[in-house]
Short mmCIF file of C-alpha atoms and ligand atoms in Angstrom, two decimals:
data_model
loop_
_atom_site.label_atom_id
_atom_site.label_comp_id
_atom_site.label_asym_id
_atom_site.label_seq_id
_atom_site.Cartn_x
_atom_site.Cartn_y
_atom_site.Cartn_z
CA GLY A 1 -30.07 317.79 45.27
CA ASP A 2 -29.97 319.92 48.39
CA ALA A 3 -27.78 322.81 49.48
CA ILE A 4 -28.64 325.03 52.42
CA PHE A 5 -26.50 327.94 53.58
CA ILE A 6 -27.09 329.54 56.97
CA SER A 7 -25.53 332.69 58.36
CA THR A 8 -26.26 333.32 62.05
CA PRO A 9 -26.49 336.78 63.70
CA SER A 10 -22.94 336.33 65.04
CA GLN A 11 -21.76 335.47 61.52
CA LYS A 12 -21.27 331.75 62.01
CA LYS A 13 -21.57 330.07 58.62
CA ILE A 14 -23.21 326.68 58.23
CA LEU A 15 -23.57 324.66 55.03
CA ILE A 16 -25.88 321.64 54.88
CA ASP A 17 -25.10 319.60 51.72
CA GLY A 18 -23.73 320.97 48.47
CA GLY A 19 -25.90 319.53 45.71
CA GLY A 20 -24.61 317.32 42.92
CA PRO A 21 -21.50 317.95 40.79
CA GLU A 22 -23.24 320.72 38.83
CA GLY A 23 -24.81 322.23 41.96
CA GLY A 24 -21.47 322.30 43.76
CA ARG A 25 -20.05 324.78 41.26
CA SER A 26 -23.09 327.04 41.78
CA VAL A 27 -22.70 326.78 45.55
CA VAL A 28 -19.04 327.87 45.32
CA GLN A 29 -20.04 330.81 43.09
CA PHE A 30 -22.77 331.75 45.55
CA LEU A 31 -20.34 331.67 48.49
CA ASN A 32 -17.76 333.71 46.60
CA ARG A 33 -20.35 336.26 45.51
CA ASN A 34 -21.39 336.66 49.15
CA ASN A 35 -17.78 336.99 50.35
CA VAL A 36 -17.94 333.83 52.46
CA THR A 37 -14.30 332.97 53.11
CA SER A 38 -14.83 330.19 55.64
CA ILE A 39 -17.49 327.71 56.71
CA ASP A 40 -17.75 326.99 60.44
CA PHE A 41 -19.88 323.85 60.10
CA MET A 42 -20.26 321.74 56.98
CA ILE A 43 -22.88 318.99 57.33
CA SER A 44 -22.95 316.11 54.90
CA THR A 45 -26.39 314.62 55.59
CA HIS A 46 -25.65 311.36 53.77
CA ALA A 47 -23.40 310.03 51.04
CA HIS A 48 -25.78 310.20 48.07
CA PRO A 49 -24.18 312.18 45.23
CA ASP A 50 -26.96 314.80 44.96
CA HIS A 51 -25.99 315.95 48.48
CA VAL A 52 -22.29 315.23 48.94
CA SER A 53 -20.70 315.79 45.50
CA GLY A 54 -21.02 319.56 45.67
CA LEU A 55 -19.37 319.68 49.09
CA THR A 56 -16.15 318.49 47.48
CA TYR A 57 -16.02 321.67 45.36
CA VAL A 58 -16.57 323.77 48.48
CA LEU A 59 -13.78 321.95 50.36
CA LYS A 60 -11.42 322.60 47.43
CA ASP A 61 -12.20 326.30 47.35
CA ILE A 62 -13.11 327.54 50.82
CA LYS A 63 -11.69 327.03 54.31
CA VAL A 64 -13.92 324.65 56.27
CA ILE A 65 -13.45 324.40 60.03
CA ASN A 66 -15.76 321.55 61.12
CA VAL A 67 -17.26 318.72 59.06
CA ILE A 68 -20.07 316.53 60.36
CA GLU A 69 -21.23 313.33 58.63
CA ASN A 70 -22.94 310.01 59.40
CA GLY A 71 -19.93 307.84 58.50
CA ILE A 72 -21.86 305.64 56.06
CA ASP A 73 -20.28 305.30 52.63
CA TYR A 74 -22.09 304.97 49.32
CA LYS A 75 -20.40 303.83 46.13
CA SER A 76 -22.13 305.57 43.27
CA PRO A 77 -22.08 303.54 40.04
CA VAL A 78 -21.24 306.80 38.25
CA ASP A 79 -17.44 307.15 38.27
CA GLU A 80 -17.39 310.95 38.48
CA GLU A 81 -19.72 310.88 41.52
CA TYR A 82 -17.79 308.18 43.32
CA ASP A 83 -14.54 309.99 42.65
CA LEU A 84 -16.03 313.18 44.16
CA PHE A 85 -17.13 311.20 47.22
CA LEU A 86 -13.62 309.80 47.72
CA GLN A 87 -12.22 313.31 47.39
CA PHE A 88 -14.79 314.51 49.93
CA LYS A 89 -13.59 311.90 52.40
CA LYS A 90 -9.96 312.83 51.90
CA LEU A 91 -10.42 316.61 52.03
CA SER A 92 -12.87 316.56 54.95
CA ARG A 93 -10.37 314.60 57.02
CA ASN A 94 -7.19 316.36 55.96
CA GLU A 95 -8.11 319.97 55.24
CA THR A 96 -10.35 320.82 58.20
CA ASP A 97 -9.81 321.41 61.92
CA GLN A 98 -12.40 318.97 63.25
CA PHE A 99 -14.17 316.03 61.78
CA TYR A 100 -17.20 314.41 63.44
CA ILE A 101 -18.96 311.14 62.66
CA LEU A 102 -22.40 310.96 64.27
CA LYS A 103 -23.58 307.39 64.72
CA LYS A 104 -27.26 306.39 65.07
CA GLY A 105 -28.78 308.19 68.03
CA GLU A 106 -25.90 310.64 68.33
CA GLY A 107 -26.20 314.38 67.99
CA LEU A 108 -24.15 317.52 68.13
CA LYS A 109 -25.69 320.45 69.91
CA LEU A 110 -24.63 324.05 69.98
CA LYS A 111 -26.31 326.66 72.02
CA THR A 112 -25.39 330.30 72.12
CA GLU A 113 -27.43 333.15 73.56
CA GLU A 114 -29.02 333.67 70.21
CA ILE A 115 -29.31 330.30 68.49
CA GLU A 116 -29.87 326.65 69.16
CA PHE A 117 -28.41 324.35 66.55
CA HIS A 118 -28.73 320.59 66.78
CA VAL A 119 -27.51 318.03 64.23
CA TYR A 120 -28.86 314.55 64.85
CA HIS A 121 -28.56 311.06 63.38
CA PRO A 122 -31.99 309.46 63.90
CA ASN A 123 -31.91 306.11 65.64
CA VAL A 124 -33.85 304.29 62.95
CA ASP A 125 -33.74 300.69 61.88
CA SER A 126 -34.02 300.89 58.10
CA PRO A 127 -32.26 299.39 55.09
CA HIS A 128 -32.30 302.76 53.31
CA LEU A 129 -29.34 305.13 53.41
CA ASN A 130 -31.87 307.99 53.23
CA ASP A 131 -33.20 307.10 56.68
CA ASP A 132 -29.68 307.55 58.04
CA SER A 133 -29.61 311.17 56.89
CA LEU A 134 -28.44 313.65 59.49
CA ILE A 135 -31.21 316.10 60.26
CA THR A 136 -30.70 319.60 61.64
CA TYR A 137 -32.86 321.71 63.91
CA LEU A 138 -32.14 325.43 64.12
CA ARG A 139 -33.89 327.91 66.34
CA TYR A 140 -33.41 331.65 66.47
CA GLY A 141 -35.74 333.26 69.03
CA LYS A 142 -39.28 332.25 68.17
CA ILE A 143 -38.44 331.04 64.68
CA SER A 144 -37.30 327.49 64.08
CA PHE A 145 -36.33 325.30 61.18
CA LEU A 146 -36.13 321.58 60.56
CA PHE A 147 -33.84 320.51 57.73
CA ALA A 148 -35.07 316.98 57.14
CA ALA A 149 -32.53 315.86 54.48
CA ASP A 150 -33.81 312.71 52.73
CA ILE A 151 -35.37 310.79 55.63
CA GLY A 152 -38.11 308.40 54.48
CA GLU A 153 -41.06 306.55 56.02
CA ARG A 154 -39.13 305.15 59.00
CA GLY A 155 -37.15 308.30 59.70
CA ARG A 156 -40.21 310.57 59.58
CA THR A 157 -42.18 308.20 61.80
CA VAL A 158 -39.47 307.93 64.43
CA ILE A 159 -38.61 311.63 64.76
CA ALA A 160 -42.31 312.54 65.02
CA GLU A 161 -43.17 309.67 67.41
CA ASN A 162 -40.27 310.56 69.70
CA ARG A 163 -41.10 314.28 69.49
CA PHE A 164 -37.42 314.67 69.01
CA PHE A 165 -37.60 318.39 68.29
CA PRO A 166 -40.39 320.86 69.05
CA PRO A 167 -42.75 321.88 66.21
CA VAL A 168 -41.13 324.27 63.70
CA SER A 169 -41.88 327.37 61.65
CA VAL A 170 -40.15 326.19 58.47
CA LEU A 171 -39.56 322.68 57.15
CA LYS A 172 -36.98 321.79 54.51
CA SER A 173 -39.14 318.99 53.13
CA PRO A 174 -37.71 315.51 53.34
CA HIS A 175 -36.46 313.81 50.20
CA HIS A 176 -37.24 316.38 47.50
CA GLY A 177 -40.98 316.39 48.16
CA ASP A 178 -41.75 312.71 47.94
CA TYR A 179 -44.86 311.39 49.67
CA VAL A 180 -44.85 308.61 52.25
CA PRO A 181 -47.76 307.43 54.43
CA ALA A 182 -46.05 308.81 57.57
CA ASP A 183 -46.31 312.38 56.21
CA ASN A 184 -49.72 313.05 57.73
CA PHE A 185 -48.49 312.19 61.21
CA PHE A 186 -45.10 313.84 60.65
CA LEU A 187 -46.67 317.14 59.56
CA ASP A 188 -49.31 317.07 62.30
CA TYR A 189 -46.53 316.91 64.87
CA TYR A 190 -43.97 319.33 63.35
CA LYS A 191 -46.69 321.75 62.16
CA PRO A 192 -44.62 323.94 59.85
CA ASP A 193 -46.16 327.19 58.52
CA MET A 194 -44.03 326.89 55.46
CA ALA A 195 -42.17 324.18 53.55
CA VAL A 196 -39.27 324.48 51.14
CA ILE A 197 -38.96 321.67 48.61
CA SER A 198 -35.49 321.36 47.15
CA VAL A 199 -35.95 319.67 43.79
CA GLY A 200 -34.74 319.93 40.20
CA GLN A 201 -35.71 318.16 37.00
CA ASN A 202 -36.07 314.49 37.85
CA GLU A 203 -37.38 311.23 36.47
CA GLN A 204 -39.23 310.29 39.66
CA GLY A 205 -41.82 313.04 39.14
CA ARG A 206 -41.04 314.85 42.38
CA PRO A 207 -42.50 316.65 44.11
CA ASP A 208 -45.26 314.05 44.40
CA THR A 209 -48.81 315.32 43.86
CA GLU A 210 -49.88 313.63 47.12
CA CYS A 211 -47.21 315.62 48.97
CA LEU A 212 -48.33 318.95 47.47
CA ASP A 213 -52.00 318.12 48.13
CA LEU A 214 -51.28 317.23 51.73
CA TYR A 215 -49.38 320.49 52.34
CA LYS A 216 -52.24 322.44 50.79
CA ARG A 217 -54.80 320.66 52.95
CA LYS A 218 -52.75 321.50 56.03
CA GLU A 219 -52.35 325.11 54.83
CA ILE A 220 -48.58 324.89 54.69
CA LYS A 221 -47.16 327.46 52.32
CA ILE A 222 -44.96 325.78 49.70
CA PHE A 223 -41.84 327.10 48.02
CA ARG A 224 -39.98 325.00 45.45
CA THR A 225 -36.49 325.52 44.12
CA ASP A 226 -37.51 324.15 40.69
CA VAL A 227 -40.16 326.87 40.42
CA HIS A 228 -38.80 329.74 42.54
CA GLY A 229 -35.03 329.27 42.23
CA THR A 230 -32.87 330.00 45.27
CA ILE A 231 -35.08 330.69 48.27
CA LYS A 232 -33.82 333.11 50.89
CA ILE A 233 -35.29 333.43 54.37
CA ILE A 234 -34.35 336.26 56.73
CA SER A 235 -35.41 336.33 60.38
CA ASP A 236 -35.06 338.69 63.32
CA GLY A 237 -36.02 335.94 65.76
CA GLU A 238 -39.62 337.22 65.95
CA HIS A 239 -40.69 337.10 62.32
CA TYR A 240 -39.31 335.81 59.08
CA TRP A 241 -39.46 336.92 55.48
CA THR A 242 -39.04 334.88 52.34
CA PHE A 243 -37.42 336.24 49.20
CA LEU A 244 -37.52 334.61 45.79
CA LYS A 245 -35.16 335.02 42.87
CA ASN A 246 -37.68 337.12 40.93
CA GLY A 247 -37.70 339.69 43.73
CA GLN A 248 -41.02 338.60 45.21
CA GLN A 249 -41.26 338.75 48.97
CA TYR A 250 -43.60 337.06 51.40
CA PRO A 251 -44.13 338.47 54.88
CA ASN A 252 -45.43 335.17 56.33
CA GLN A 253 -46.16 336.72 59.71
ZN1 ZN B 301 -31.43 313.47 47.74
#
């Protein structure tokens, strides 16, 4: 699954997805360890259990002010996962201050002096729930990020064709490092220097070899949560630095 925690210079806390049931408990531990007592914006990119289940644990444990989701339900055939989704719906509507549903083509934009933060529901005609994932663009000074959730062939094509956001420094790779034909075009437009692939043990064989090969050919530095563990990126708005669990650090700039 995916879970991305962002702390802005003015201490706004943003959480994009919370992983699966197992991941959710780790996310809560992480937030507690880092003394995070409230989340300003919680984004549920889409209703698949490897993204939304963990958010339920966060909602149970930590004060959440705003929740943003795409409003599209998914009934997991796994009872535990579906139960967590129903709890997510209940808690996100009852225990928070504001609740937003972004429909296709709608976005939520925040701009302060220091950051630009834009959550967007791509206007894509696709039968796949993944293509309805909310994507997030974050810019701090010269450094920018695209968190591409699980968008697939159609989603990647549309947001690159429309040049919806400017090119970025760091890409949270779409859909756990799968490869789709649109990737070449998508990466040529967004031009990340670095990609983070959020992936665990899986039966689909992700990340796909074609995806890794393509990144290498385009000289995009790759970090993977299955290999490197939690990946931390710190930026001063001019540069950014990447820290891995084993203490290794990459200057990048
Ligand atoms: Zn996923």
